[in-house]
PDB file of C-alpha atoms in Angstrom:
ATOM      1  CA  UNK J1094     -14.123  10.028 131.541  1.00 57.00           C
ATOM      2  CA  UNK J1095     -13.887  11.517 135.015  1.00 77.00           C
ATOM      3  CA  UNK J1096     -10.696  12.469 136.724  1.00 91.00           C
ATOM      4  CA  UNK J1097      -8.681   9.777 138.508  1.00 95.00           C
ATOM      5  CA  UNK J1098      -6.901  10.877 141.685  1.00 94.00           C
ATOM      6  CA  UNK J1099      -3.924   8.925 143.014  1.00 94.00           C
ATOM      7  CA  UNK J1100      -2.504   9.467 146.507  1.00 90.00           C
ATOM      8  CA  UNK J1101       0.080   7.731 148.674  1.00 87.00           C
ATOM      9  CA  UNK J1102       2.180   7.235 145.572  1.00 85.00           C
ATOM     10  CA  UNK J1103       5.274   5.031 145.924  1.00 85.00           C
ATOM     11  CA  UNK J1104       7.806   5.418 143.132  1.00 89.00           C
ATOM     12  CA  UNK J1105       9.931   2.677 144.694  1.00 89.00           C
ATOM     13  CA  UNK J1106       7.125   0.078 144.562  1.00 83.00           C
ATOM     14  CA  UNK J1107       5.316   1.636 141.561  1.00 88.00           C
ATOM     15  CA  UNK J1108       1.885   1.727 143.205  1.00 87.00           C
ATOM     16  CA  UNK J1109      -0.620   4.012 144.907  1.00 90.00           C
ATOM     17  CA  UNK J1110      -2.122   3.371 148.310  1.00 93.00           C
ATOM     18  CA  UNK J1111      -5.355   5.127 147.336  1.00 96.00           C
ATOM     19  CA  UNK J1112      -6.881   5.558 143.873  1.00 96.00           C
ATOM     20  CA  UNK J1113     -10.149   7.469 143.501  1.00 96.00           C
ATOM     21  CA  UNK J1114     -11.976   6.762 140.241  1.00 95.00           C
ATOM     22  CA  UNK J1115     -15.495   8.113 139.918  1.00 94.00           C
ATOM     23  CA  UNK J1116     -17.559   6.964 142.889  1.00 95.00           C
ATOM     24  CA  UNK J1117     -15.128   4.162 143.728  1.00 97.00           C
ATOM     25  CA  UNK J1118     -11.980   4.217 145.839  1.00 98.00           C
ATOM     26  CA  UNK J1119      -9.375   1.462 145.662  1.00 98.00           C
ATOM     27  CA  UNK J1120      -7.139   1.047 148.701  1.00 98.00           C
ATOM     28  CA  UNK J1121      -4.158  -1.288 148.792  1.00 96.00           C
ATOM     29  CA  UNK J1122      -1.470  -2.671 151.064  1.00 94.00           C
ATOM     30  CA  UNK J1123      -3.189  -2.046 154.399  1.00 97.00           C
ATOM     31  CA  UNK J1124      -1.068  -3.678 157.070  1.00 97.00           C
ATOM     32  CA  UNK J1125       0.345  -2.769 160.465  1.00 98.00           C
ATOM     33  CA  UNK J1126       1.762  -4.365 163.608  1.00 98.00           C
ATOM     34  CA  UNK J1127       4.145  -6.621 161.725  1.00 97.00           C
ATOM     35  CA  UNK J1128       5.605  -9.284 164.007  1.00 97.00           C
ATOM     36  CA  UNK J1129       2.700  -9.126 166.461  1.00 98.00           C
ATOM     37  CA  UNK J1130      -0.048 -11.759 166.892  1.00 98.00           C
ATOM     38  CA  UNK J1131      -2.609 -12.170 164.107  1.00 98.00           C
ATOM     39  CA  UNK J1132      -5.394 -10.346 165.980  1.00 98.00           C
ATOM     40  CA  UNK J1133      -3.220  -7.240 166.341  1.00 98.00           C
ATOM     41  CA  UNK J1134      -2.215  -7.411 162.686  1.00 98.00           C
ATOM     42  CA  UNK J1135      -5.853  -7.639 161.550  1.00 98.00           C
ATOM     43  CA  UNK J1136      -6.806  -4.670 163.761  1.00 98.00           C
ATOM     44  CA  UNK J1137      -3.718  -2.813 162.525  1.00 98.00           C
ATOM     45  CA  UNK J1138      -4.650  -3.377 158.882  1.00 98.00           C
ATOM     46  CA  UNK J1139      -8.165  -2.076 159.558  1.00 98.00           C
ATOM     47  CA  UNK J1140      -6.629   0.930 161.378  1.00 98.00           C
ATOM     48  CA  UNK J1141      -4.642   1.766 158.235  1.00 98.00           C
ATOM     49  CA  UNK J1142      -7.705   1.242 156.040  1.00 98.00           C
ATOM     50  CA  UNK J1143      -9.759   3.514 158.297  1.00 98.00           C
ATOM     51  CA  UNK J1144      -7.044   6.224 158.304  1.00 97.00           C
ATOM     52  CA  UNK J1145      -6.842   6.206 154.522  1.00 97.00           C
ATOM     53  CA  UNK J1146     -10.629   6.399 154.209  1.00 97.00           C
ATOM     54  CA  UNK J1147     -10.807   9.300 156.683  1.00 97.00           C
ATOM     55  CA  UNK J1148      -8.173  11.165 154.654  1.00 96.00           C
ATOM     56  CA  UNK J1149     -10.674  11.333 151.770  1.00 96.00           C
ATOM     57  CA  UNK J1150     -13.813  11.888 153.839  1.00 96.00           C
ATOM     58  CA  UNK J1151     -15.036   8.280 154.069  1.00 98.00           C
ATOM     59  CA  UNK J1152     -15.282   5.641 156.797  1.00 97.00           C
ATOM     60  CA  UNK J1153     -15.382   1.855 157.116  1.00 97.00           C
ATOM     61  CA  UNK J1154     -19.107   1.860 156.309  1.00 96.00           C
ATOM     62  CA  UNK J1155     -18.215   2.895 152.744  1.00 98.00           C
ATOM     63  CA  UNK J1156     -16.195  -0.289 152.126  1.00 98.00           C
ATOM     64  CA  UNK J1157     -18.046  -2.578 149.713  1.00 98.00           C
ATOM     65  CA  UNK J1158     -15.358  -5.213 148.984  1.00 98.00           C
ATOM     66  CA  UNK J1159     -12.264  -6.520 150.747  1.00 98.00           C
ATOM     67  CA  UNK J1160      -9.572  -8.991 149.818  1.00 98.00           C
ATOM     68  CA  UNK J1161      -8.078 -10.393 153.033  1.00 98.00           C
ATOM     69  CA  UNK J1162      -4.649 -11.946 152.576  1.00 98.00           C
ATOM     70  CA  UNK J1163      -3.335 -14.366 155.191  1.00 98.00           C
ATOM     71  CA  UNK J1164       0.027 -16.039 155.607  1.00 98.00           C
ATOM     72  CA  UNK J1165      -1.923 -18.952 157.144  1.00 98.00           C
ATOM     73  CA  UNK J1166      -5.535 -19.257 155.970  1.00 98.00           C
ATOM     74  CA  UNK J1167      -6.459 -20.976 159.244  1.00 97.00           C
ATOM     75  CA  UNK J1168      -6.129 -17.548 160.898  1.00 98.00           C
ATOM     76  CA  UNK J1169      -9.401 -16.663 159.154  1.00 97.00           C
ATOM     77  CA  UNK J1170     -11.095 -17.819 162.376  1.00 97.00           C
ATOM     78  CA  UNK J1171     -10.062 -14.503 163.980  1.00 97.00           C
ATOM     79  CA  UNK J1172     -11.447 -12.377 161.159  1.00 97.00           C
ATOM     80  CA  UNK J1173     -15.219 -12.648 161.676  1.00 96.00           C
ATOM     81  CA  UNK J1174     -15.319 -11.306 165.232  1.00 96.00           C
ATOM     82  CA  UNK J1175     -12.962  -8.458 164.393  1.00 97.00           C
ATOM     83  CA  UNK J1176     -15.081  -7.496 161.363  1.00 97.00           C
ATOM     84  CA  UNK J1177     -18.202  -7.534 163.558  1.00 97.00           C
ATOM     85  CA  UNK J1178     -16.473  -5.221 166.026  1.00 97.00           C
ATOM     86  CA  UNK J1179     -15.028  -2.823 163.448  1.00 97.00           C
ATOM     87  CA  UNK J1180     -17.776  -2.676 160.801  1.00 96.00           C
ATOM     88  CA  UNK J1181     -20.782  -2.769 163.163  1.00 94.00           C
ATOM     89  CA  UNK J1182     -23.175  -4.590 160.835  1.00 95.00           C
ATOM     90  CA  UNK J1183     -22.158  -2.747 157.629  1.00 96.00           C
ATOM     91  CA  UNK J1184     -20.206  -5.694 156.258  1.00 97.00           C
ATOM     92  CA  UNK J1185     -18.486  -5.596 152.883  1.00 98.00           C
ATOM     93  CA  UNK J1186     -18.325  -8.475 150.458  1.00 98.00           C
ATOM     94  CA  UNK J1187     -15.020 -10.213 151.031  1.00 97.00           C
ATOM     95  CA  UNK J1188     -12.774 -13.085 150.178  1.00 97.00           C
ATOM     96  CA  UNK J1189      -9.798 -14.551 151.982  1.00 97.00           C
ATOM     97  CA  UNK J1190      -6.653 -15.903 150.382  1.00 97.00           C
ATOM     98  CA  UNK J1191      -3.491 -17.546 151.634  1.00 98.00           C
ATOM     99  CA  UNK J1192      -0.316 -16.050 150.214  1.00 97.00           C
ATOM    100  CA  UNK J1193       3.384 -15.601 150.800  1.00 97.00           C
ATOM    101  CA  UNK J1194       4.611 -12.222 151.997  1.00 96.00           C
ATOM    102  CA  UNK J1195       8.021 -10.624 151.520  1.00 93.00           C
ATOM    103  CA  UNK J1196       8.785 -10.875 155.241  1.00 95.00           C
ATOM    104  CA  UNK J1197       7.994 -13.764 157.585  1.00 96.00           C
ATOM    105  CA  UNK J1198       6.591 -11.436 160.282  1.00 97.00           C
ATOM    106  CA  UNK J1199       3.688 -10.309 158.069  1.00 98.00           C
ATOM    107  CA  UNK J1200       0.610 -12.417 158.782  1.00 98.00           C
ATOM    108  CA  UNK J1201      -2.213 -10.305 157.295  1.00 98.00           C
ATOM    109  CA  UNK J1202      -2.926  -7.591 154.741  1.00 98.00           C
ATOM    110  CA  UNK J1203      -6.152  -6.158 153.358  1.00 98.00           C
ATOM    111  CA  UNK J1204      -7.033  -4.427 150.083  1.00 98.00           C
ATOM    112  CA  UNK J1205     -10.424  -2.745 149.765  1.00 98.00           C
ATOM    113  CA  UNK J1206     -12.850  -1.012 147.451  1.00 98.00           C
ATOM    114  CA  UNK J1207     -15.022   1.748 148.873  1.00 98.00           C
ATOM    115  CA  UNK J1208     -18.026   3.531 147.363  1.00 98.00           C
ATOM    116  CA  UNK J1209     -18.484   7.268 147.618  1.00 94.00           C
ATOM    117  CA  UNK J1210     -21.957   7.470 146.027  1.00 84.00           C
TER     118      UNK J1210
END
């Protein structure tokens, strides 16, 4: 078995923001711009995702799967255009879910899997 590398470790929440396992990278809890409109929160989450990818030598093009979590699933109507803008035709597989968040001001979060191959 290859080495597994864990970064952005949180002892308080008992999770890692980035886990590299073989050719795959698992990235969690990408969110930003809490309390701002949904479009800014989606862009903010992708900003965090992009920053984390850059920290390990990857970019958004390497993302193969995303789980998009919404406070209100009807906000999914904003997602497509933002993905087109940010991913420039290199779209990952994705699903969208409605969920409750710990704080009312959080409207969106994304988790992703990237491929380093």
